[in-house]
Coordinates of C-alpha atoms in Angstrom, one line a residue:
Chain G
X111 CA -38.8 28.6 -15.2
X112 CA -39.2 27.5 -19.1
X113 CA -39.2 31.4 -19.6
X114 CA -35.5 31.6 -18.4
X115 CA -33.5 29.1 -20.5
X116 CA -32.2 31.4 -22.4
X117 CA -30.9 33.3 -19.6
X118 CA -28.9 29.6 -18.4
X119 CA -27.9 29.6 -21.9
X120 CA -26.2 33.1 -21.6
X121 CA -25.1 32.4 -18.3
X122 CA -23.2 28.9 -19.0
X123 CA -21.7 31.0 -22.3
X124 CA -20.4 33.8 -20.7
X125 CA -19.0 31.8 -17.8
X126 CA -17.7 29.0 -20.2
X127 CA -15.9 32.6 -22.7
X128 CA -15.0 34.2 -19.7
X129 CA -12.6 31.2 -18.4
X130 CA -11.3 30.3 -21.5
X131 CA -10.7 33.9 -22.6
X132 CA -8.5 34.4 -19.2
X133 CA -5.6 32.0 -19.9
X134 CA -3.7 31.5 -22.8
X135 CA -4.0 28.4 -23.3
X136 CA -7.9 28.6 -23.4
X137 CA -9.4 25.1 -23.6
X138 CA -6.4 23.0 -23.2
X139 CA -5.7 24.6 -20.0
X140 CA -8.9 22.3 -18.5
X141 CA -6.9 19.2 -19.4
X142 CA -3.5 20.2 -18.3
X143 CA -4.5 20.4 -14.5
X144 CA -5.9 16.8 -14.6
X145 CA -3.1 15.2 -16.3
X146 CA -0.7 16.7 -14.5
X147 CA -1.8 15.8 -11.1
X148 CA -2.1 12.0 -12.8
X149 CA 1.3 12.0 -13.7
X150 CA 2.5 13.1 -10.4
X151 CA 0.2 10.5 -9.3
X152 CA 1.1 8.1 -11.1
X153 CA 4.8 8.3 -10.1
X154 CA 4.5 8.3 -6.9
X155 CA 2.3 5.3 -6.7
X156 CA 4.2 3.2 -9.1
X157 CA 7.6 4.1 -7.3
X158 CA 6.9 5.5 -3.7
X159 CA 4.3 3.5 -2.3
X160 CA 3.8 1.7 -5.2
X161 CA -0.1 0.2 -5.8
X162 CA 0.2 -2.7 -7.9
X163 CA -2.8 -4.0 -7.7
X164 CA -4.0 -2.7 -11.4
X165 CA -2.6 -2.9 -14.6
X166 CA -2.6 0.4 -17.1
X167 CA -2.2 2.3 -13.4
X168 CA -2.0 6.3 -15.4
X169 CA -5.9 5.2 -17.1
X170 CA -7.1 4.2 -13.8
X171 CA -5.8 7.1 -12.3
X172 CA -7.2 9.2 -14.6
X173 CA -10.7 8.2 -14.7
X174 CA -10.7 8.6 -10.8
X175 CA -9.0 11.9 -11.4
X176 CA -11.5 13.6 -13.8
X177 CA -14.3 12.4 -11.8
X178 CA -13.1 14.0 -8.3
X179 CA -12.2 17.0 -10.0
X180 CA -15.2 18.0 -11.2
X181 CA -17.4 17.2 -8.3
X182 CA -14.8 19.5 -6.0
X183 CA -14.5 22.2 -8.9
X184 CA -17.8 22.3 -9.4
X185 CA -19.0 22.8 -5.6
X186 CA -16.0 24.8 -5.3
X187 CA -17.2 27.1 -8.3
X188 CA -20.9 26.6 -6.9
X189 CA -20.2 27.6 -3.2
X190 CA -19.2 31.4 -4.6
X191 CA -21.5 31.8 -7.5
X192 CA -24.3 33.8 -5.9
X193 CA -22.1 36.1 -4.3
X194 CA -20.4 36.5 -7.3
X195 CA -23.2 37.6 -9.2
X196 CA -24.8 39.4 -6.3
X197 CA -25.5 42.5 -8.4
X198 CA -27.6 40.7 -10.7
X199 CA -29.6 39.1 -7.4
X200 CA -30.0 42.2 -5.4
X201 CA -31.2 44.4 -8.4
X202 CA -33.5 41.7 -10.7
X203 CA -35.8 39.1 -9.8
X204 CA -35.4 36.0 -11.4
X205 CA -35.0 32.2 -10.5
X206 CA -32.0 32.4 -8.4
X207 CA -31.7 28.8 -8.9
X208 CA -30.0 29.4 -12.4
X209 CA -26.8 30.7 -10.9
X210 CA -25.4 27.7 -9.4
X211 CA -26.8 25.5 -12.0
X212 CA -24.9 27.5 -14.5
X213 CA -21.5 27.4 -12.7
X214 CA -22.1 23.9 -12.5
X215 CA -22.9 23.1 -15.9
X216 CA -20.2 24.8 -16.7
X217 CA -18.0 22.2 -14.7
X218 CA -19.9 19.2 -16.3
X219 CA -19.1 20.2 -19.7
X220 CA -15.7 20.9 -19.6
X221 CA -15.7 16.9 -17.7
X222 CA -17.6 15.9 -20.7
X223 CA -14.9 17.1 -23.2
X224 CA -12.3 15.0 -20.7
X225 CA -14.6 12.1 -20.7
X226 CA -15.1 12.4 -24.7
X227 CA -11.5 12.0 -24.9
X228 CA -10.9 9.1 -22.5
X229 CA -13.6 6.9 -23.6
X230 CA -11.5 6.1 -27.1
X231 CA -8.4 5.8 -24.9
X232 CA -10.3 3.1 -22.5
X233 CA -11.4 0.9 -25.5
X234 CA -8.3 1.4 -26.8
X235 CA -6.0 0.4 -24.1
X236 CA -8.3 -1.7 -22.1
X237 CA -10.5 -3.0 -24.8
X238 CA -13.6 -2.1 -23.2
X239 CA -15.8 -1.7 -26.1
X240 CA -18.5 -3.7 -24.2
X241 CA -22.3 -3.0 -23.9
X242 CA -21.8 -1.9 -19.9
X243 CA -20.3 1.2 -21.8
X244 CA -24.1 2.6 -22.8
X245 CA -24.3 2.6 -19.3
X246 CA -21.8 5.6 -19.2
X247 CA -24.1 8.6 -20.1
X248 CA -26.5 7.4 -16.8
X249 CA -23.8 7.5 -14.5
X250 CA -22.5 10.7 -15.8
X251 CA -26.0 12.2 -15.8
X252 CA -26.5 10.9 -12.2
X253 CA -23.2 12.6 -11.3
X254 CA -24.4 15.9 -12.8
X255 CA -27.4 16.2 -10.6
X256 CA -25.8 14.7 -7.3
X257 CA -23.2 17.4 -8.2
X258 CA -25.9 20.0 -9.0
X259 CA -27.9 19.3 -6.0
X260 CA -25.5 19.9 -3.3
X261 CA -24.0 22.9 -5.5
X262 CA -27.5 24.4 -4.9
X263 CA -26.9 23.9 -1.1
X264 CA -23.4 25.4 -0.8
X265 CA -24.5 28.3 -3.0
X266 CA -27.2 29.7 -0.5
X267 CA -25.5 28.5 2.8
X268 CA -22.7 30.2 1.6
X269 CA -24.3 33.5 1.1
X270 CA -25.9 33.3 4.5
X271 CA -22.7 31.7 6.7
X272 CA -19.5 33.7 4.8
X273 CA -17.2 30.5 5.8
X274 CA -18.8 27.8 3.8
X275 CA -16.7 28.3 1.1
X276 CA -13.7 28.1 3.1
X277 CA -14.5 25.1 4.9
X278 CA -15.3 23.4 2.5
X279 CA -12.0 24.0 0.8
X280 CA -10.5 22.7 3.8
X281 CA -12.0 20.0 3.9
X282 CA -11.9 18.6 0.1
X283 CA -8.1 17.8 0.6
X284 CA -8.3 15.1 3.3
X285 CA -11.9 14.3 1.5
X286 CA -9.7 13.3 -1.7
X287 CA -7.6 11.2 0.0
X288 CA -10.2 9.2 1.5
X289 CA -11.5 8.6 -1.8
X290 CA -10.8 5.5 -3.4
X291 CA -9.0 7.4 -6.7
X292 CA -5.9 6.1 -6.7
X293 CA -6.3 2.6 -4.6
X294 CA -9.8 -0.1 -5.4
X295 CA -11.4 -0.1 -1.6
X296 CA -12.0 -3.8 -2.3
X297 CA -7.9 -4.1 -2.9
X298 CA -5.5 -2.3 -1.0
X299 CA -2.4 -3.5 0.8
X300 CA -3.6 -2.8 4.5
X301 CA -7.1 -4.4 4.1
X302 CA -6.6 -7.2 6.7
X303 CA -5.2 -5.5 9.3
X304 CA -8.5 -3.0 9.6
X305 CA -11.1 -5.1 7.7
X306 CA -14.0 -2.5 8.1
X307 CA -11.8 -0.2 6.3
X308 CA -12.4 -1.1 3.0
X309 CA -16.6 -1.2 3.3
X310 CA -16.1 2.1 5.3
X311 CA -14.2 3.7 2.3
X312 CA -16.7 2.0 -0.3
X313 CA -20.0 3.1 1.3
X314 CA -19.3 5.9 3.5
X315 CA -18.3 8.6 1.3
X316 CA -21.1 9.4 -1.6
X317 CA -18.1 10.2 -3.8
X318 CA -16.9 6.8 -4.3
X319 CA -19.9 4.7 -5.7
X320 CA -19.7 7.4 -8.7
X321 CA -16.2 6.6 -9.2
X322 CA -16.6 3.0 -9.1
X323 CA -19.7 2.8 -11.5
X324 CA -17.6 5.1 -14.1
X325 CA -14.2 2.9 -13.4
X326 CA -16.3 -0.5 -13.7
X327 CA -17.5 0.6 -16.9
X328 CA -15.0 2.8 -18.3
X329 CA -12.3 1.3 -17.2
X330 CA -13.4 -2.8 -16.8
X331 CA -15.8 -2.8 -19.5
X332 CA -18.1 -4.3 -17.4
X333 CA -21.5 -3.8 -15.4
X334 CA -21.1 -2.3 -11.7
X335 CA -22.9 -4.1 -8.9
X336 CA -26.2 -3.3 -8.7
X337 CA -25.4 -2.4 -4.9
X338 CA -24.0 0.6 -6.4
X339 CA -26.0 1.4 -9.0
X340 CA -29.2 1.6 -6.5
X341 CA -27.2 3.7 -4.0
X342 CA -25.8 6.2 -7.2
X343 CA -29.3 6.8 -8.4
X344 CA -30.7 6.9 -4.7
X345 CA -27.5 9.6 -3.8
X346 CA -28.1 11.7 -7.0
X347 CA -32.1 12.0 -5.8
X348 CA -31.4 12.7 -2.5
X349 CA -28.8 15.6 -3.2
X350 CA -30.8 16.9 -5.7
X351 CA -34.3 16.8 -3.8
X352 CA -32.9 18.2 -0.8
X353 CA -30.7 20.6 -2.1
X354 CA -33.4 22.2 -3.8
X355 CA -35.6 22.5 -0.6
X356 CA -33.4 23.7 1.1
X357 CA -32.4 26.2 -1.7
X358 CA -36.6 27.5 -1.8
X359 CA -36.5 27.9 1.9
X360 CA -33.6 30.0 2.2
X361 CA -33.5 32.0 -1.1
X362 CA -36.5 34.7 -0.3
X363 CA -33.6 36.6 1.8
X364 CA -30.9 36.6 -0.8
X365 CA -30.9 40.2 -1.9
X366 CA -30.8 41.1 1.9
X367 CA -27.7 39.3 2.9
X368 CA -25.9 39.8 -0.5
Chain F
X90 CA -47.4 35.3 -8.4
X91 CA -51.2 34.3 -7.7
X92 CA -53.9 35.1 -10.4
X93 CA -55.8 37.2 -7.8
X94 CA -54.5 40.7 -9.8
X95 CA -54.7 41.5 -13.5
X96 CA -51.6 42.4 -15.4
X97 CA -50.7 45.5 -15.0
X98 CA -52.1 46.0 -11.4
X99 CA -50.1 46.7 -8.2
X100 CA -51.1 46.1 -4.9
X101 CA -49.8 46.3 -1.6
X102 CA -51.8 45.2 1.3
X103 CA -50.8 46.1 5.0
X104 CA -47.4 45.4 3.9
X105 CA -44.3 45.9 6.2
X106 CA -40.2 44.8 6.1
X107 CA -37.7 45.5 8.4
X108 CA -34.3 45.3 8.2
X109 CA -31.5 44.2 10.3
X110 CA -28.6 47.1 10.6
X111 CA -25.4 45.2 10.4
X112 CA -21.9 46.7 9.4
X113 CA -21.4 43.3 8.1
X114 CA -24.6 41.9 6.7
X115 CA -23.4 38.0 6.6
X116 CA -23.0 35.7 9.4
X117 CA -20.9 32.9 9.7
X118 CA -21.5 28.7 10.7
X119 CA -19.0 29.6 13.7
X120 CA -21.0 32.2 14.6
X121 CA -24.0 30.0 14.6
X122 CA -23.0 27.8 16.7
X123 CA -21.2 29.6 19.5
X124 CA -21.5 33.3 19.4
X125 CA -25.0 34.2 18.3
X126 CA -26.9 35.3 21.0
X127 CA -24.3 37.8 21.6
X128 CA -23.8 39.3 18.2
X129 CA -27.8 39.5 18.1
X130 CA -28.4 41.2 21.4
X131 CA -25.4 43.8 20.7
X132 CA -26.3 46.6 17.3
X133 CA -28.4 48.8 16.5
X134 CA -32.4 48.1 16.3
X135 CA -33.9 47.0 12.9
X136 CA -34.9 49.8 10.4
X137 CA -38.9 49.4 9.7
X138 CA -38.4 50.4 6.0
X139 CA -42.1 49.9 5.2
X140 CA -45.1 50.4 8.0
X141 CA -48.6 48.5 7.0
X142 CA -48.2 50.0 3.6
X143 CA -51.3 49.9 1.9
X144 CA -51.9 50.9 -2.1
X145 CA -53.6 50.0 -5.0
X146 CA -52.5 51.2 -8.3
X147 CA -54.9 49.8 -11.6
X148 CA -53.3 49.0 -15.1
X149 CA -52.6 51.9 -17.3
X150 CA -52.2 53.9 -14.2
X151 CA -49.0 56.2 -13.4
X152 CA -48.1 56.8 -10.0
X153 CA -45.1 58.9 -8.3
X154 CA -43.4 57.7 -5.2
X155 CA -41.8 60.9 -3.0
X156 CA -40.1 61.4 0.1
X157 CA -37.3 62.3 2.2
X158 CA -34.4 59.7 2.0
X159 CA -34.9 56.7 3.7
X160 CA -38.8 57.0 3.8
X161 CA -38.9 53.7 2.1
X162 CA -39.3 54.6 -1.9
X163 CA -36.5 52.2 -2.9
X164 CA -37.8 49.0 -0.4
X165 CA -41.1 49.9 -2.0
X166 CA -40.1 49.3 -5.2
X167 CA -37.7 46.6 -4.4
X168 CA -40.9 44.8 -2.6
X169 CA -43.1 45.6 -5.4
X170 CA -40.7 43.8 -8.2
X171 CA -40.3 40.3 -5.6
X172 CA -36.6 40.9 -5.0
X173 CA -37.1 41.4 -1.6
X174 CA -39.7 39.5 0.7
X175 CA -42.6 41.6 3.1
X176 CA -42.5 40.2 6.7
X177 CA -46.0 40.8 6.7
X178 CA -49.0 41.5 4.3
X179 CA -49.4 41.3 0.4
X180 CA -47.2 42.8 -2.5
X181 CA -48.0 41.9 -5.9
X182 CA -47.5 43.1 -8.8
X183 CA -49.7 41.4 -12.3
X184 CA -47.4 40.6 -15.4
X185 CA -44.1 40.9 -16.2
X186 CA -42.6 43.3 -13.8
X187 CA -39.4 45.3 -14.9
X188 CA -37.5 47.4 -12.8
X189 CA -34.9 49.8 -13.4
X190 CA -33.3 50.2 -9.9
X191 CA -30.1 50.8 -10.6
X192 CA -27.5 52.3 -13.1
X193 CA -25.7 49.4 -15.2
X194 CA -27.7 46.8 -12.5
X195 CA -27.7 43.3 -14.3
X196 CA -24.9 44.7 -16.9
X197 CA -21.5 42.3 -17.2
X198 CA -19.2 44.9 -17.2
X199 CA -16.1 43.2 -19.8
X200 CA -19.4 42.7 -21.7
X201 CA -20.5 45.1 -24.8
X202 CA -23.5 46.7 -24.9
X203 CA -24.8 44.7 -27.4
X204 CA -24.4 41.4 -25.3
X205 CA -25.7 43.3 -22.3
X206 CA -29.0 43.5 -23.9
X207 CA -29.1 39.9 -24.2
X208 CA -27.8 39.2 -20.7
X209 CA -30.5 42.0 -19.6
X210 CA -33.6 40.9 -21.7
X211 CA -32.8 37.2 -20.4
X212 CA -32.9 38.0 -17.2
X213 CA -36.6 39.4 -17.5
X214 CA -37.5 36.0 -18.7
X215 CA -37.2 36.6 -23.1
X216 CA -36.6 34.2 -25.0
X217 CA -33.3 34.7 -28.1
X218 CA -36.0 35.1 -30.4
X219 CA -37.6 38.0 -28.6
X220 CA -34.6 39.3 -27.9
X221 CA -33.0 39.3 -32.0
X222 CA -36.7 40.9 -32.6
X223 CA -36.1 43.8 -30.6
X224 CA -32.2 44.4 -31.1
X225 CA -32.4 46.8 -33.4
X226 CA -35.1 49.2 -31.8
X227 CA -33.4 48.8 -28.2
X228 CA -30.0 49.9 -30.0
X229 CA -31.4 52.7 -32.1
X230 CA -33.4 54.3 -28.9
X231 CA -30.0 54.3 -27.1
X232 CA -28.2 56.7 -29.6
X233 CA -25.2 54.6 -28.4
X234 CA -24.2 54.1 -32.1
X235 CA -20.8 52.3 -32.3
X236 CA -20.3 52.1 -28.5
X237 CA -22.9 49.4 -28.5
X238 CA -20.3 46.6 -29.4
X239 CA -17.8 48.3 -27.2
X240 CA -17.8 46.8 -23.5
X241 CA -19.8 48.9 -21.3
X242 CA -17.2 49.1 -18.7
X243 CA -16.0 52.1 -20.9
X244 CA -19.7 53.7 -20.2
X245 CA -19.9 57.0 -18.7
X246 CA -23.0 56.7 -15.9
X247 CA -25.6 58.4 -19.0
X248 CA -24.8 56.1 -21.7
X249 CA -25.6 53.6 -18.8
X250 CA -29.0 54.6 -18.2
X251 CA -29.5 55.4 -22.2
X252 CA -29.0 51.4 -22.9
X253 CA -30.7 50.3 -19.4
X254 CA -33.5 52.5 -20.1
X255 CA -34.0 51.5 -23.9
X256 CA -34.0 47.4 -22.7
X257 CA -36.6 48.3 -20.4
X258 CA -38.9 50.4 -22.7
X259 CA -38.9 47.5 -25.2
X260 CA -39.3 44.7 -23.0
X261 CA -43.2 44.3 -23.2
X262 CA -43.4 45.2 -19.3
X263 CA -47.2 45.2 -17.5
X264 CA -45.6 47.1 -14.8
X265 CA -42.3 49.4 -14.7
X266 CA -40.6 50.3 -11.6
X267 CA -38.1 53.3 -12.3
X268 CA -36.1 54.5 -9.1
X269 CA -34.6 57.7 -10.2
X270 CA -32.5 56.8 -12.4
X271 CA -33.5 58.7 -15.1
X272 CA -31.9 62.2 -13.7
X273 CA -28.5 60.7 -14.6
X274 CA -29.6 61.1 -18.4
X275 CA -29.3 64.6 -20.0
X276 CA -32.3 66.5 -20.4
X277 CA -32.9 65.6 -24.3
X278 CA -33.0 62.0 -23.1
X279 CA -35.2 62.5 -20.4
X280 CA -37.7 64.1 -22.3
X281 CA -37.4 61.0 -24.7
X282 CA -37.9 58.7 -21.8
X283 CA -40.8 60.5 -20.8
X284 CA -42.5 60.4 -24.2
X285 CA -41.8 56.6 -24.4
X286 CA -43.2 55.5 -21.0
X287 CA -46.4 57.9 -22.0
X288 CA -46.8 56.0 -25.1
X289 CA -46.3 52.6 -23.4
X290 CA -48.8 53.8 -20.9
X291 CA -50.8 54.0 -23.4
X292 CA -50.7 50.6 -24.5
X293 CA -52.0 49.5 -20.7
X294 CA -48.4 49.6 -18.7
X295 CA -48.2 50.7 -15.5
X296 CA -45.6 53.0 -14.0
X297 CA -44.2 53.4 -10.7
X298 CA -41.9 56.2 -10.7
X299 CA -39.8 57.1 -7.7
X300 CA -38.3 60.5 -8.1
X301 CA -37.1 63.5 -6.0
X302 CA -38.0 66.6 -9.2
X303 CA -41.5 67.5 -9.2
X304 CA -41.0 68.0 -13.1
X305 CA -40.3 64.7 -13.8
X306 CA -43.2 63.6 -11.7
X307 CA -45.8 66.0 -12.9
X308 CA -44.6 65.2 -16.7
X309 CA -45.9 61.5 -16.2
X310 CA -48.1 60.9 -12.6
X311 CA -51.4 62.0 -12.2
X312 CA -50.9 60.5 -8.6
X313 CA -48.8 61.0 -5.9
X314 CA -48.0 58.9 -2.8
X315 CA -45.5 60.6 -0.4
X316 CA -43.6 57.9 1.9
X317 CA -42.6 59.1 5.7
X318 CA -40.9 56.8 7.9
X319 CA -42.1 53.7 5.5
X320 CA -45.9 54.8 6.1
X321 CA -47.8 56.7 3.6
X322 CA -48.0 60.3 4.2
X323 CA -50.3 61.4 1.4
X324 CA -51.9 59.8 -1.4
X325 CA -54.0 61.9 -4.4
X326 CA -53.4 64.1 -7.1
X327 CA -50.0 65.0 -8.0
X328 CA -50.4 68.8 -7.7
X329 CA -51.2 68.3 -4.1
X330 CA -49.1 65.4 -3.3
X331 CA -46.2 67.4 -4.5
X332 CA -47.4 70.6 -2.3
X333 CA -47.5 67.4 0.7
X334 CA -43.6 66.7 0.1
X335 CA -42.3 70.0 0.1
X336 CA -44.7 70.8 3.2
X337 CA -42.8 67.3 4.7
X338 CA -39.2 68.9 3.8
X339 CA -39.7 72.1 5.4
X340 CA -41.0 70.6 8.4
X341 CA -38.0 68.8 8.5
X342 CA -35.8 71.6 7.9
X343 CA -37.3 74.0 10.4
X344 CA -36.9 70.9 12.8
X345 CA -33.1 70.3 12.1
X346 CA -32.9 74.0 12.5
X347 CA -34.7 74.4 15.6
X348 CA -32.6 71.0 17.4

């Protein structure tokens, strides 16, 4: 596996040249779709159904925002990757594994340059600048490999079961909705009248502990409960750990079903 | 890989694959879970590509594959370089395999030549240093000239096989798997293929060489295994095992003729 970092390296390259070389407004284009969707966000829950249960709404927003997006870009990108490249897997052997990891990596670097920018903007606005913030690089590393791990998964069930891909795009919309980006699940309007609602929204969707932790800190400049810290780390190994098993078991047949 | 073989040696033991004929090779979760049994039980039977295939082949050794189309040459190879899994028995192969299956396989197309090499040379496990290091040979063996750092999508098929067959000669290999490839080249580049997989046969590699001209063969093989219906048919010298495939082809002319 150490033999083939340079081919990763060439691989997150030439994926990271080929994007930015497509559009014409190369890099910038990666920010414009998340702050875009946070302004429309923002006005319609400032004016429509208007939140106002946090101050600096657009930051809080935001950080929810980049976060989503690159978890459903990412397995998004990851779903298709092997079949994209399925000339290079049915004609060389080499650790298939480096495929999806590319396309994510690729994903969690462009995040990164988002992330670089908002972290000055936090302190900044929300004067954050508090020791919970060396906490950041953790939670974003966790969030890489939970990301990774079920990228890994969705790469090969995808090239065995063509409609992965598309059901998963179907369901990332009402998945978004559920997740507590633009709303605190311990603080929302509707709370009392279904009271489980809130824990359900909290616990039962992986995506939203990583939001929290990255909000608490980012955002509140302050620890996140260790409830969510254990079930981050413990989420992040478990995707990882089983995507990659199930990745061994079903790659040997790739070059067939390609 | 295990340790059991030596670099440069190829073995096969009992080995057999079939595959699955289906128009469309990928299934889907829907399928799965309510229409499987019958999409299974309709479709033609499975193709048995390789039969309890059995064949040793020690370092420094050269060794032509022949045989009708669809006798199994290309699984063989594609077996042999762990891209595709046996459903029974033993295929290994000791060292760094590389395999030249394909014309432009493993090339990014909007890529130049020059960045294919890296993409290519990557993708048989080199580091960038290796890679710089043998830059220069790999582009001067091509006789691509300027076209190296033009993208290869402007190739014709020969300058294809000039730049895949250069990665390949200079990529150290213990064992090289060719699938006839090499006929796409003209002749003066043939000839210069030849010479350099002699000379790195020299140097302990091993070749597997699946071809259709006897010339090509005879230039490089002193065996011969001739492949009929994924079992082998013959396997021995090359003057003989070429006599075996054109025996096999008439037999199955005068059969076609006589249905």
């Amino acid at each position: 596996m150490r033999a083939y970092r340079y081919l990763y390296e060439q691989m997150v390259r030439r994926e990271l040249r080929q994007k930015y070389k497509g559009s014409a407004l190369g890099v910038a284009y990666y920010l414009v779709n998340p702050l875009v969707l946070t302004a429309a966000y923002a006005l319609m829950f400032t004016y429509v159904l208007p939140y106002d249960r946090v101050e600096d709404y657009p930051l809080f927003l935001l950080i929810g925002i980049a976060v989503w997006l690159f978890f459903s870009q990412s397995l998004l990108a990851a779903a298709t990757s092997l079949i994209d490249q399925s000339a290079l897997v049915r004609k060389v052997r080499f650790p298939r594994e480096i495929i999806p990891a590319a396309v994510v990596s690729v994903q969690f670097v462009i995040f990164g340059v988002l992330v670089g920018l908002l972290v000055p903007l936090a302190v900044i606005v929300r004067g954050t600048l508090d020791p919970a913030l060396l906490l950041l690089p953790v939670l974003l590393a966790l969030l890489g490999v939970f990301v990774l791990g079920i990228g890994l998964a969705l790469a090969v069930l995808h090239a065995y079961f063509r409609d992965v891909a598309p059901i998963l795009s179907a369901i990332l919309f009402p998945w978004f909705l559920v997740t507590p980006i633009f709303f605190r699940p311990t603080d929302f309007p509707g709370q009392d009248k279904l009271p489980w609602l809130g824990e359900a929204l909290r616990w039962g969707n992986p995506v939203a502990p990583f939001i929290e932790s990255v909000r608490e800190v980012l955002f509140f400049g302050r620890f996140p409960e260790l409830g969510v810290i254990a079930y981050v780390v413990v989420a992040a190994a478990l995707a990882l750990g089983l995507g990659r098993a199930l990745f061994r078991r079903m790659e040997r047949e790739l070059a067939v079903v390609l | 890989m295990s340790a059991s073989v030596t670099a440069g040696e190829v073995v096969l033991e009992e080995a057999s694959r079939a595959f699955e004929v289906r128009a469309d090779p990928a299934r889907t979760l829907k399928e799965l879970f309510i229409g499987r049994a019958r999409s299974h039980a309709s479709g033609p039977p499975p193709i048995h590509a390789l039969r309890d295939v059995s064949l040793r082949v020690a370092p420094g050794e050269a060794i032509g594959v022949m045989g009708r189309n669809g006798a199994g040459k290309t699984s063989t190879l594609r077996v042999l370089s762990g891209i595709v899994p046996l459903d029974s028995g033993r295929a290994e192969c000791g060292g760094r395999i590389v395999s030249l299956l394909e014309v432009g396989a493993g090339f990014g197309r909007d890529f130049t030549g020059r960045e294919n090499i890296h993409l290519n040379a990557a993708l048989h496990g080199l580091s960038r240093a290796e890679v710089e290091a043998r830059l220069e040979p790999v582009v001067a063996f091509s006789e691509l000239g300027h076209f190296i750092d033009v993208p290869v999508r402007t190739y014709s098929s020969g300058m294809f096989v000039r730049l895949g067959f250069s990665i390949a000669a200079h990529l150290d290999a213990d064992v090289m798997l060719i699938d006839e490839v090499l006929a796409v080249g003209d002749e003066a580049f043939q000839r210069k293929c030849l010479t350099r997989v002699r000379e790195l046969m020299e140097g302990g590699m091993t070749l597997v060489l699946v071809s259709h001209d006897a010339g090509t063969i005879e230039a490089v093989c002193e065996r011969v295994i001739v492949l009929d219906e994924g079992r082998i048919a013959f396997d021995g010298p090359t003057v003989e095992g070429v006599a075996a495939y054109r025996r096999l082809l008439e037999e199955s002319a005068g059969s076609a003729v006589r249905s």
